JSON list of C-alpha atoms in Angstrom, two decimals:
[
{"chain": "A", "resi": 1, "resn": "UNK", "atom": "CA", "xyz": [20.41, 17.83, 1.83]},
{"chain": "A", "resi": 2, "resn": "UNK", "atom": "CA", "xyz": [17.27, 19.39, 0.61]},
{"chain": "A", "resi": 3, "resn": "UNK", "atom": "CA", "xyz": [15.26, 21.20, 3.32]},
{"chain": "A", "resi": 4, "resn": "UNK", "atom": "CA", "xyz": [11.85, 22.89, 3.22]},
{"chain": "A", "resi": 5, "resn": "UNK", "atom": "CA", "xyz": [10.71, 25.48, 5.62]},
{"chain": "A", "resi": 6, "resn": "UNK", "atom": "CA", "xyz": [6.96, 25.99, 6.09]},
{"chain": "A", "resi": 7, "resn": "UNK", "atom": "CA", "xyz": [5.48, 28.90, 7.81]},
{"chain": "A", "resi": 8, "resn": "UNK", "atom": "CA", "xyz": [3.83, 29.97, 9.84]},
{"chain": "A", "resi": 9, "resn": "UNK", "atom": "CA", "xyz": [3.86, 26.83, 12.23]},
{"chain": "A", "resi": 10, "resn": "UNK", "atom": "CA", "xyz": [0.33, 27.36, 13.38]},
{"chain": "A", "resi": 11, "resn": "UNK", "atom": "CA", "xyz": [-2.64, 29.76, 12.93]},
{"chain": "A", "resi": 12, "resn": "UNK", "atom": "CA", "xyz": [-5.59, 30.37, 14.78]},
{"chain": "A", "resi": 13, "resn": "UNK", "atom": "CA", "xyz": [-8.30, 32.45, 12.88]},
{"chain": "A", "resi": 14, "resn": "UNK", "atom": "CA", "xyz": [-11.90, 33.38, 12.75]},
{"chain": "A", "resi": 15, "resn": "UNK", "atom": "CA", "xyz": [-14.14, 31.65, 10.39]},
{"chain": "A", "resi": 16, "resn": "UNK", "atom": "CA", "xyz": [-14.53, 33.48, 7.29]},
{"chain": "A", "resi": 17, "resn": "UNK", "atom": "CA", "xyz": [-11.07, 34.74, 7.30]},
{"chain": "A", "resi": 18, "resn": "UNK", "atom": "CA", "xyz": [-8.74, 33.90, 4.60]},
{"chain": "A", "resi": 19, "resn": "UNK", "atom": "CA", "xyz": [-5.61, 32.05, 5.24]},
{"chain": "A", "resi": 20, "resn": "UNK", "atom": "CA", "xyz": [-2.28, 32.00, 3.75]},
{"chain": "A", "resi": 21, "resn": "UNK", "atom": "CA", "xyz": [0.78, 29.72, 4.25]},
{"chain": "A", "resi": 22, "resn": "UNK", "atom": "CA", "xyz": [4.04, 29.16, 2.27]},
{"chain": "A", "resi": 23, "resn": "UNK", "atom": "CA", "xyz": [6.97, 27.03, 1.93]},
{"chain": "A", "resi": 24, "resn": "UNK", "atom": "CA", "xyz": [10.64, 27.83, 0.79]},
{"chain": "A", "resi": 25, "resn": "UNK", "atom": "CA", "xyz": [13.36, 25.28, -0.22]},
{"chain": "A", "resi": 26, "resn": "UNK", "atom": "CA", "xyz": [17.11, 25.61, -0.35]},
{"chain": "A", "resi": 27, "resn": "UNK", "atom": "CA", "xyz": [16.96, 24.04, -3.74]},
{"chain": "A", "resi": 28, "resn": "UNK", "atom": "CA", "xyz": [15.14, 23.79, -7.02]},
{"chain": "A", "resi": 29, "resn": "UNK", "atom": "CA", "xyz": [11.96, 21.66, -6.97]},
{"chain": "A", "resi": 30, "resn": "UNK", "atom": "CA", "xyz": [10.27, 20.24, -10.06]},
{"chain": "A", "resi": 31, "resn": "UNK", "atom": "CA", "xyz": [7.18, 19.53, -8.24]},
{"chain": "A", "resi": 32, "resn": "UNK", "atom": "CA", "xyz": [5.20, 21.10, -5.44]},
{"chain": "A", "resi": 33, "resn": "UNK", "atom": "CA", "xyz": [2.23, 19.33, -3.64]},
{"chain": "A", "resi": 34, "resn": "UNK", "atom": "CA", "xyz": [-0.06, 20.54, -0.76]},
{"chain": "A", "resi": 35, "resn": "UNK", "atom": "CA", "xyz": [-1.65, 18.17, 1.59]},
{"chain": "A", "resi": 36, "resn": "UNK", "atom": "CA", "xyz": [-4.30, 18.31, 4.34]},
{"chain": "A", "resi": 37, "resn": "UNK", "atom": "CA", "xyz": [-3.97, 16.01, 7.38]},
{"chain": "A", "resi": 38, "resn": "UNK", "atom": "CA", "xyz": [-7.07, 15.54, 9.74]},
{"chain": "A", "resi": 39, "resn": "UNK", "atom": "CA", "xyz": [-6.39, 14.01, 13.32]},
{"chain": "A", "resi": 40, "resn": "UNK", "atom": "CA", "xyz": [-5.75, 10.27, 13.10]},
{"chain": "A", "resi": 41, "resn": "UNK", "atom": "CA", "xyz": [-5.70, 10.12, 9.37]},
{"chain": "A", "resi": 42, "resn": "UNK", "atom": "CA", "xyz": [-3.19, 10.12, 6.61]},
{"chain": "A", "resi": 43, "resn": "UNK", "atom": "CA", "xyz": [-2.51, 13.36, 4.61]},
{"chain": "A", "resi": 44, "resn": "UNK", "atom": "CA", "xyz": [-4.92, 13.99, 1.58]},
{"chain": "A", "resi": 45, "resn": "UNK", "atom": "CA", "xyz": [-3.70, 15.55, -1.47]},
{"chain": "A", "resi": 46, "resn": "UNK", "atom": "CA", "xyz": [-5.15, 19.08, -2.02]},
{"chain": "A", "resi": 47, "resn": "UNK", "atom": "CA", "xyz": [-3.35, 20.54, -5.07]},
{"chain": "A", "resi": 48, "resn": "UNK", "atom": "CA", "xyz": [-0.34, 19.28, -7.27]},
{"chain": "A", "resi": 49, "resn": "UNK", "atom": "CA", "xyz": [1.75, 21.89, -9.09]},
{"chain": "A", "resi": 50, "resn": "UNK", "atom": "CA", "xyz": [4.21, 20.74, -12.06]},
{"chain": "A", "resi": 51, "resn": "UNK", "atom": "CA", "xyz": [5.29, 24.15, -13.54]},
{"chain": "A", "resi": 52, "resn": "UNK", "atom": "CA", "xyz": [6.97, 27.35, -12.44]},
{"chain": "A", "resi": 53, "resn": "UNK", "atom": "CA", "xyz": [4.71, 30.07, -12.00]},
{"chain": "A", "resi": 54, "resn": "UNK", "atom": "CA", "xyz": [1.66, 27.67, -12.29]},
{"chain": "A", "resi": 55, "resn": "UNK", "atom": "CA", "xyz": [-1.36, 28.80, -10.19]},
{"chain": "A", "resi": 56, "resn": "UNK", "atom": "CA", "xyz": [-4.21, 26.23, -9.25]},
{"chain": "A", "resi": 57, "resn": "UNK", "atom": "CA", "xyz": [-7.42, 26.27, -7.67]},
{"chain": "A", "resi": 58, "resn": "UNK", "atom": "CA", "xyz": [-9.42, 23.52, -6.00]},
{"chain": "A", "resi": 59, "resn": "UNK", "atom": "CA", "xyz": [-12.43, 25.04, -4.64]},
{"chain": "A", "resi": 60, "resn": "UNK", "atom": "CA", "xyz": [-11.67, 27.63, -1.84]},
{"chain": "A", "resi": 61, "resn": "UNK", "atom": "CA", "xyz": [-7.95, 26.74, -2.26]},
{"chain": "A", "resi": 62, "resn": "UNK", "atom": "CA", "xyz": [-5.39, 28.43, -4.35]},
{"chain": "A", "resi": 63, "resn": "UNK", "atom": "CA", "xyz": [-1.82, 27.24, -4.70]},
{"chain": "A", "resi": 64, "resn": "UNK", "atom": "CA", "xyz": [1.12, 28.60, -6.60]},
{"chain": "A", "resi": 65, "resn": "UNK", "atom": "CA", "xyz": [4.41, 27.12, -7.89]},
{"chain": "A", "resi": 66, "resn": "UNK", "atom": "CA", "xyz": [6.89, 30.04, -7.36]},
{"chain": "A", "resi": 67, "resn": "UNK", "atom": "CA", "xyz": [8.85, 31.33, -10.37]},
{"chain": "A", "resi": 68, "resn": "UNK", "atom": "CA", "xyz": [12.18, 30.53, -8.87]},
{"chain": "A", "resi": 69, "resn": "UNK", "atom": "CA", "xyz": [11.09, 26.85, -8.21]},
{"chain": "A", "resi": 70, "resn": "UNK", "atom": "CA", "xyz": [12.32, 27.39, -4.72]},
{"chain": "A", "resi": 71, "resn": "UNK", "atom": "CA", "xyz": [8.88, 28.36, -3.19]},
{"chain": "A", "resi": 72, "resn": "UNK", "atom": "CA", "xyz": [5.09, 27.69, -3.16]},
{"chain": "A", "resi": 73, "resn": "UNK", "atom": "CA", "xyz": [2.02, 29.09, -1.10]},
{"chain": "A", "resi": 74, "resn": "UNK", "atom": "CA", "xyz": [-1.14, 27.97, -0.36]},
{"chain": "A", "resi": 75, "resn": "UNK", "atom": "CA", "xyz": [-4.32, 30.24, 0.19]},
{"chain": "A", "resi": 76, "resn": "UNK", "atom": "CA", "xyz": [-7.65, 29.56, 1.75]},
{"chain": "A", "resi": 77, "resn": "UNK", "atom": "CA", "xyz": [-10.44, 31.76, 1.22]},
{"chain": "A", "resi": 78, "resn": "UNK", "atom": "CA", "xyz": [-13.33, 32.15, 3.40]},
{"chain": "A", "resi": 79, "resn": "UNK", "atom": "CA", "xyz": [-12.33, 29.64, 5.99]},
{"chain": "A", "resi": 80, "resn": "UNK", "atom": "CA", "xyz": [-14.73, 27.55, 7.49]},
{"chain": "A", "resi": 81, "resn": "UNK", "atom": "CA", "xyz": [-14.47, 24.87, 10.50]},
{"chain": "A", "resi": 82, "resn": "UNK", "atom": "CA", "xyz": [-13.87, 21.89, 8.60]},
{"chain": "A", "resi": 83, "resn": "UNK", "atom": "CA", "xyz": [-10.75, 23.44, 7.42]},
{"chain": "A", "resi": 84, "resn": "UNK", "atom": "CA", "xyz": [-9.13, 22.70, 10.68]},
{"chain": "A", "resi": 85, "resn": "UNK", "atom": "CA", "xyz": [-6.11, 20.26, 10.39]},
{"chain": "A", "resi": 86, "resn": "UNK", "atom": "CA", "xyz": [-2.49, 20.30, 9.54]},
{"chain": "A", "resi": 87, "resn": "UNK", "atom": "CA", "xyz": [-1.50, 21.34, 6.12]},
{"chain": "A", "resi": 88, "resn": "UNK", "atom": "CA", "xyz": [1.99, 20.15, 4.55]},
{"chain": "A", "resi": 89, "resn": "UNK", "atom": "CA", "xyz": [3.92, 21.11, 1.65]},
{"chain": "A", "resi": 90, "resn": "UNK", "atom": "CA", "xyz": [5.96, 18.69, -0.22]},
{"chain": "A", "resi": 91, "resn": "UNK", "atom": "CA", "xyz": [8.52, 19.13, -2.84]},
{"chain": "A", "resi": 92, "resn": "UNK", "atom": "CA", "xyz": [10.22, 16.93, -5.30]},
{"chain": "A", "resi": 93, "resn": "UNK", "atom": "CA", "xyz": [13.59, 17.55, -6.95]},
{"chain": "A", "resi": 94, "resn": "UNK", "atom": "CA", "xyz": [15.29, 15.81, -9.96]},
{"chain": "A", "resi": 95, "resn": "UNK", "atom": "CA", "xyz": [15.29, 12.32, -8.38]},
{"chain": "A", "resi": 96, "resn": "UNK", "atom": "CA", "xyz": [13.27, 9.90, -10.47]},
{"chain": "A", "resi": 97, "resn": "UNK", "atom": "CA", "xyz": [12.35, 7.63, -7.28]},
{"chain": "A", "resi": 98, "resn": "UNK", "atom": "CA", "xyz": [9.50, 9.73, -6.33]},
{"chain": "A", "resi": 99, "resn": "UNK", "atom": "CA", "xyz": [10.80, 10.75, -2.98]},
{"chain": "A", "resi": 100, "resn": "UNK", "atom": "CA", "xyz": [9.16, 13.81, -1.48]},
{"chain": "A", "resi": 101, "resn": "UNK", "atom": "CA", "xyz": [10.52, 16.34, 1.09]},
{"chain": "A", "resi": 102, "resn": "UNK", "atom": "CA", "xyz": [7.91, 17.40, 3.42]},
{"chain": "A", "resi": 103, "resn": "UNK", "atom": "CA", "xyz": [7.50, 20.83, 5.37]},
{"chain": "A", "resi": 104, "resn": "UNK", "atom": "CA", "xyz": [6.81, 20.55, 8.96]},
{"chain": "A", "resi": 105, "resn": "UNK", "atom": "CA", "xyz": [3.43, 21.41, 8.63]},
{"chain": "A", "resi": 106, "resn": "UNK", "atom": "CA", "xyz": [0.88, 24.43, 9.43]},
{"chain": "A", "resi": 107, "resn": "UNK", "atom": "CA", "xyz": [-1.48, 23.69, 12.09]},
{"chain": "A", "resi": 108, "resn": "UNK", "atom": "CA", "xyz": [-4.77, 25.91, 11.47]},
{"chain": "A", "resi": 109, "resn": "UNK", "atom": "CA", "xyz": [-7.43, 26.18, 14.08]},
{"chain": "A", "resi": 110, "resn": "UNK", "atom": "CA", "xyz": [-10.84, 27.86, 13.11]},
{"chain": "A", "resi": 111, "resn": "UNK", "atom": "CA", "xyz": [-13.03, 29.61, 15.50]},
{"chain": "A", "resi": 112, "resn": "UNK", "atom": "CA", "xyz": [-16.69, 29.64, 14.73]},
{"chain": "B", "resi": 1, "resn": "UNK", "atom": "CA", "xyz": [-10.11, 3.33, -8.68]},
{"chain": "B", "resi": 2, "resn": "UNK", "atom": "CA", "xyz": [-6.97, 3.08, -6.67]},
{"chain": "B", "resi": 3, "resn": "UNK", "atom": "CA", "xyz": [-7.34, 2.34, -2.88]},
{"chain": "B", "resi": 4, "resn": "UNK", "atom": "CA", "xyz": [-4.71, 1.83, -0.11]},
{"chain": "B", "resi": 5, "resn": "UNK", "atom": "CA", "xyz": [-5.37, -0.07, 3.15]},
{"chain": "B", "resi": 6, "resn": "UNK", "atom": "CA", "xyz": [-3.05, -0.23, 6.38]},
{"chain": "B", "resi": 7, "resn": "UNK", "atom": "CA", "xyz": [-3.69, -2.46, 9.37]},
{"chain": "B", "resi": 8, "resn": "UNK", "atom": "CA", "xyz": [-3.80, -2.37, 12.20]},
{"chain": "B", "resi": 9, "resn": "UNK", "atom": "CA", "xyz": [-5.08, 1.04, 12.89]},
{"chain": "B", "resi": 10, "resn": "UNK", "atom": "CA", "xyz": [-3.79, 1.08, 16.31]},
{"chain": "B", "resi": 11, "resn": "UNK", "atom": "CA", "xyz": [-1.19, -1.17, 18.15]},
{"chain": "B", "resi": 12, "resn": "UNK", "atom": "CA", "xyz": [0.32, -1.26, 21.66]},
{"chain": "B", "resi": 13, "resn": "UNK", "atom": "CA", "xyz": [3.38, -3.46, 21.83]},
{"chain": "B", "resi": 14, "resn": "UNK", "atom": "CA", "xyz": [5.76, -4.00, 24.89]},
{"chain": "B", "resi": 15, "resn": "UNK", "atom": "CA", "xyz": [9.32, -3.08, 24.36]},
{"chain": "B", "resi": 16, "resn": "UNK", "atom": "CA", "xyz": [11.39, -6.08, 22.88]},
{"chain": "B", "resi": 17, "resn": "UNK", "atom": "CA", "xyz": [8.44, -7.81, 21.10]},
{"chain": "B", "resi": 18, "resn": "UNK", "atom": "CA", "xyz": [8.39, -8.03, 17.19]},
{"chain": "B", "resi": 19, "resn": "UNK", "atom": "CA", "xyz": [6.24, -5.93, 14.96]},
{"chain": "B", "resi": 20, "resn": "UNK", "atom": "CA", "xyz": [4.59, -6.30, 11.46]},
{"chain": "B", "resi": 21, "resn": "UNK", "atom": "CA", "xyz": [2.41, -3.62, 9.78]},
{"chain": "B", "resi": 22, "resn": "UNK", "atom": "CA", "xyz": [0.96, -4.38, 6.56]},
{"chain": "B", "resi": 23, "resn": "UNK", "atom": "CA", "xyz": [0.00, -2.14, 3.65]},
{"chain": "B", "resi": 24, "resn": "UNK", "atom": "CA", "xyz": [-1.47, -3.22, 0.26]},
{"chain": "B", "resi": 25, "resn": "UNK", "atom": "CA", "xyz": [-2.57, -1.15, -2.77]},
{"chain": "B", "resi": 26, "resn": "UNK", "atom": "CA", "xyz": [-5.62, -2.16, -4.93]},
{"chain": "B", "resi": 27, "resn": "UNK", "atom": "CA", "xyz": [-6.42, -0.95, -8.36]},
{"chain": "B", "resi": 28, "resn": "UNK", "atom": "CA", "xyz": [-2.85, -0.19, -9.90]},
{"chain": "B", "resi": 29, "resn": "UNK", "atom": "CA", "xyz": [0.08, -2.20, -10.81]},
{"chain": "B", "resi": 30, "resn": "UNK", "atom": "CA", "xyz": [3.82, -1.68, -9.98]},
{"chain": "B", "resi": 31, "resn": "UNK", "atom": "CA", "xyz": [3.32, 1.08, -7.75]},
{"chain": "B", "resi": 32, "resn": "UNK", "atom": "CA", "xyz": [6.01, 2.80, -5.88]},
{"chain": "B", "resi": 33, "resn": "UNK", "atom": "CA", "xyz": [5.59, 2.02, -2.17]},
{"chain": "B", "resi": 34, "resn": "UNK", "atom": "CA", "xyz": [6.57, 4.10, 0.86]},
{"chain": "B", "resi": 35, "resn": "UNK", "atom": "CA", "xyz": [6.82, 3.92, 4.63]},
{"chain": "B", "resi": 36, "resn": "UNK", "atom": "CA", "xyz": [6.73, 7.37, 6.61]},
{"chain": "B", "resi": 37, "resn": "UNK", "atom": "CA", "xyz": [6.95, 7.78, 10.18]},
{"chain": "B", "resi": 38, "resn": "UNK", "atom": "CA", "xyz": [5.13, 10.88, 11.84]},
{"chain": "B", "resi": 39, "resn": "UNK", "atom": "CA", "xyz": [6.07, 12.14, 15.39]},
{"chain": "B", "resi": 40, "resn": "UNK", "atom": "CA", "xyz": [3.82, 14.19, 17.30]},
{"chain": "B", "resi": 41, "resn": "UNK", "atom": "CA", "xyz": [1.55, 14.87, 14.51]},
{"chain": "B", "resi": 42, "resn": "UNK", "atom": "CA", "xyz": [4.14, 16.93, 12.73]},
{"chain": "B", "resi": 43, "resn": "UNK", "atom": "CA", "xyz": [6.86, 16.32, 9.97]},
{"chain": "B", "resi": 44, "resn": "UNK", "atom": "CA", "xyz": [6.85, 12.94, 7.92]},
{"chain": "B", "resi": 45, "resn": "UNK", "atom": "CA", "xyz": [9.95, 11.25, 7.85]},
{"chain": "B", "resi": 46, "resn": "UNK", "atom": "CA", "xyz": [10.79, 8.64, 4.90]},
{"chain": "B", "resi": 47, "resn": "UNK", "atom": "CA", "xyz": [11.93, 5.31, 6.30]},
{"chain": "B", "resi": 48, "resn": "UNK", "atom": "CA", "xyz": [11.55, 3.20, 3.23]},
{"chain": "B", "resi": 49, "resn": "UNK", "atom": "CA", "xyz": [10.64, 3.19, -0.35]},
{"chain": "B", "resi": 50, "resn": "UNK", "atom": "CA", "xyz": [10.25, 0.30, -3.01]},
{"chain": "B", "resi": 51, "resn": "UNK", "atom": "CA", "xyz": [10.21, 0.63, -6.77]},
{"chain": "B", "resi": 52, "resn": "UNK", "atom": "CA", "xyz": [9.43, -3.07, -7.21]},
{"chain": "B", "resi": 53, "resn": "UNK", "atom": "CA", "xyz": [9.23, -6.48, -5.81]},
{"chain": "B", "resi": 54, "resn": "UNK", "atom": "CA", "xyz": [12.07, -7.01, -3.40]},
{"chain": "B", "resi": 55, "resn": "UNK", "atom": "CA", "xyz": [13.65, -3.80, -4.18]},
{"chain": "B", "resi": 56, "resn": "UNK", "atom": "CA", "xyz": [13.88, -1.93, -0.79]},
{"chain": "B", "resi": 57, "resn": "UNK", "atom": "CA", "xyz": [15.85, 1.36, -0.27]},
{"chain": "B", "resi": 58, "resn": "UNK", "atom": "CA", "xyz": [16.25, 2.64, 3.30]},
{"chain": "B", "resi": 59, "resn": "UNK", "atom": "CA", "xyz": [16.52, 6.17, 4.04]},
{"chain": "B", "resi": 60, "resn": "UNK", "atom": "CA", "xyz": [17.28, 6.17, 7.99]},
{"chain": "B", "resi": 61, "resn": "UNK", "atom": "CA", "xyz": [19.30, 3.71, 9.77]},
{"chain": "B", "resi": 62, "resn": "UNK", "atom": "CA", "xyz": [17.17, 2.39, 12.48]},
{"chain": "B", "resi": 63, "resn": "UNK", "atom": "CA", "xyz": [15.61, -0.68, 14.23]},
{"chain": "B", "resi": 64, "resn": "UNK", "atom": "CA", "xyz": [13.09, -1.36, 11.37]},
{"chain": "B", "resi": 65, "resn": "UNK", "atom": "CA", "xyz": [13.07, -3.15, 8.31]},
{"chain": "B", "resi": 66, "resn": "UNK", "atom": "CA", "xyz": [10.73, -3.37, 5.16]},
{"chain": "B", "resi": 67, "resn": "UNK", "atom": "CA", "xyz": [9.86, -5.86, 2.58]},
{"chain": "B", "resi": 68, "resn": "UNK", "atom": "CA", "xyz": [7.86, -6.18, -0.56]},
{"chain": "B", "resi": 69, "resn": "UNK", "atom": "CA", "xyz": [7.05, -9.79, -1.22]},
{"chain": "B", "resi": 70, "resn": "UNK", "atom": "CA", "xyz": [4.11, -8.93, -3.92]},
{"chain": "B", "resi": 71, "resn": "UNK", "atom": "CA", "xyz": [3.75, -6.18, -6.31]},
{"chain": "B", "resi": 72, "resn": "UNK", "atom": "CA", "xyz": [1.17, -4.31, -3.87]},
{"chain": "B", "resi": 73, "resn": "UNK", "atom": "CA", "xyz": [2.19, -5.49, -0.52]},
{"chain": "B", "resi": 74, "resn": "UNK", "atom": "CA", "xyz": [4.63, -3.43, 1.43]},
{"chain": "B", "resi": 75, "resn": "UNK", "atom": "CA", "xyz": [5.48, -4.67, 5.16]},
{"chain": "B", "resi": 76, "resn": "UNK", "atom": "CA", "xyz": [7.09, -2.71, 7.84]},
{"chain": "B", "resi": 77, "resn": "UNK", "atom": "CA", "xyz": [9.00, -4.92, 10.59]},
{"chain": "B", "resi": 78, "resn": "UNK", "atom": "CA", "xyz": [11.01, -5.09, 13.65]},
{"chain": "B", "resi": 79, "resn": "UNK", "atom": "CA", "xyz": [12.45, -8.06, 15.44]},
{"chain": "B", "resi": 80, "resn": "UNK", "atom": "CA", "xyz": [12.50, -6.00, 18.80]},
{"chain": "B", "resi": 81, "resn": "UNK", "atom": "CA", "xyz": [10.67, -2.78, 19.33]},
{"chain": "B", "resi": 82, "resn": "UNK", "atom": "CA", "xyz": [12.36, 0.07, 21.36]},
{"chain": "B", "resi": 83, "resn": "UNK", "atom": "CA", "xyz": [10.48, 2.79, 23.10]},
{"chain": "B", "resi": 84, "resn": "UNK", "atom": "CA", "xyz": [11.68, 5.19, 20.29]},
{"chain": "B", "resi": 85, "resn": "UNK", "atom": "CA", "xyz": [9.79, 3.32, 17.61]},
{"chain": "B", "resi": 86, "resn": "UNK", "atom": "CA", "xyz": [6.46, 4.62, 19.08]},
{"chain": "B", "resi": 87, "resn": "UNK", "atom": "CA", "xyz": [4.67, 6.81, 16.50]},
{"chain": "B", "resi": 88, "resn": "UNK", "atom": "CA", "xyz": [2.50, 7.25, 13.46]},
{"chain": "B", "resi": 89, "resn": "UNK", "atom": "CA", "xyz": [3.19, 5.11, 10.58]},
{"chain": "B", "resi": 90, "resn": "UNK", "atom": "CA", "xyz": [2.05, 6.01, 7.17]},
{"chain": "B", "resi": 91, "resn": "UNK", "atom": "CA", "xyz": [2.04, 3.89, 4.09]},
{"chain": "B", "resi": 92, "resn": "UNK", "atom": "CA", "xyz": [2.04, 5.64, 0.73]},
{"chain": "B", "resi": 93, "resn": "UNK", "atom": "CA", "xyz": [1.79, 4.59, -3.09]},
{"chain": "B", "resi": 94, "resn": "UNK", "atom": "CA", "xyz": [2.45, 6.41, -6.46]},
{"chain": "B", "resi": 95, "resn": "UNK", "atom": "CA", "xyz": [2.56, 5.45, -10.06]},
{"chain": "B", "resi": 96, "resn": "UNK", "atom": "CA", "xyz": [5.78, 5.20, -11.34]},
{"chain": "B", "resi": 97, "resn": "UNK", "atom": "CA", "xyz": [5.47, 8.04, -13.76]},
{"chain": "B", "resi": 98, "resn": "UNK", "atom": "CA", "xyz": [7.93, 10.78, -12.57]},
{"chain": "B", "resi": 99, "resn": "UNK", "atom": "CA", "xyz": [6.42, 13.52, -10.51]},
{"chain": "B", "resi": 100, "resn": "UNK", "atom": "CA", "xyz": [3.26, 11.90, -9.70]},
{"chain": "B", "resi": 101, "resn": "UNK", "atom": "CA", "xyz": [1.76, 12.63, -6.17]},
{"chain": "B", "resi": 102, "resn": "UNK", "atom": "CA", "xyz": [1.86, 10.12, -3.25]},
{"chain": "B", "resi": 103, "resn": "UNK", "atom": "CA", "xyz": [-1.26, 8.76, -1.87]},
{"chain": "B", "resi": 104, "resn": "UNK", "atom": "CA", "xyz": [-1.44, 8.01, 1.85]},
{"chain": "B", "resi": 105, "resn": "UNK", "atom": "CA", "xyz": [-3.26, 5.32, 3.86]},
{"chain": "B", "resi": 106, "resn": "UNK", "atom": "CA", "xyz": [-4.79, 6.01, 7.11]},
{"chain": "B", "resi": 107, "resn": "UNK", "atom": "CA", "xyz": [-1.98, 5.16, 9.26]},
{"chain": "B", "resi": 108, "resn": "UNK", "atom": "CA", "xyz": [-1.08, 2.96, 12.22]},
{"chain": "B", "resi": 109, "resn": "UNK", "atom": "CA", "xyz": [-0.82, 4.54, 15.74]},
{"chain": "B", "resi": 110, "resn": "UNK", "atom": "CA", "xyz": [2.06, 2.56, 17.34]},
{"chain": "B", "resi": 111, "resn": "UNK", "atom": "CA", "xyz": [2.66, 2.73, 20.96]},
{"chain": "B", "resi": 112, "resn": "UNK", "atom": "CA", "xyz": [5.43, 0.98, 22.48]},
{"chain": "B", "resi": 113, "resn": "UNK", "atom": "CA", "xyz": [5.28, 0.56, 26.14]}
]
């Protein structure tokens, strides 16, 4: 079945630093989504990508849909303490049921 | 705008007791609905999804069941809880247009004792 590898598993950075995380899949995806989850809450959509090569920004966040359609990355610039949380990538293949495959998450901690 | 509600937020139940978690969506019609379980704050496992009233697809054989009695209502149930059913349960919805993103509720923390 389809699998997603998300890395790194965790990051501990200084406030103001830039952050990069990525996901790779074993098969082609048609959609890549990036979510952030705060403790005790549901994941919140950050960025949605629908075309190979697409580069999309949302404030300090930038994500790209890999040209091979098997990978995506998320960058956070100038991190701040409220960036703390778990970041998930999710991809969707050719199924029309909307089922997403989720990565295992990247836990981000920011030291003030 | 669309909103999704899940309740209860937390639940502690003894082994062998029944379970009913409810999820409702407002502001949209005929959504796709999903139940996910998250263990230890990482990794979301799809349990059930529904593309319409009374239509339920199960992804993982388990002690749980799901029902969709109304268009915007999705219920997760169990007749007898197991210790391994403990976890964080998330409901999500999406519009039926292909490649639309999922939107999650705030989850239910279930502890089976």
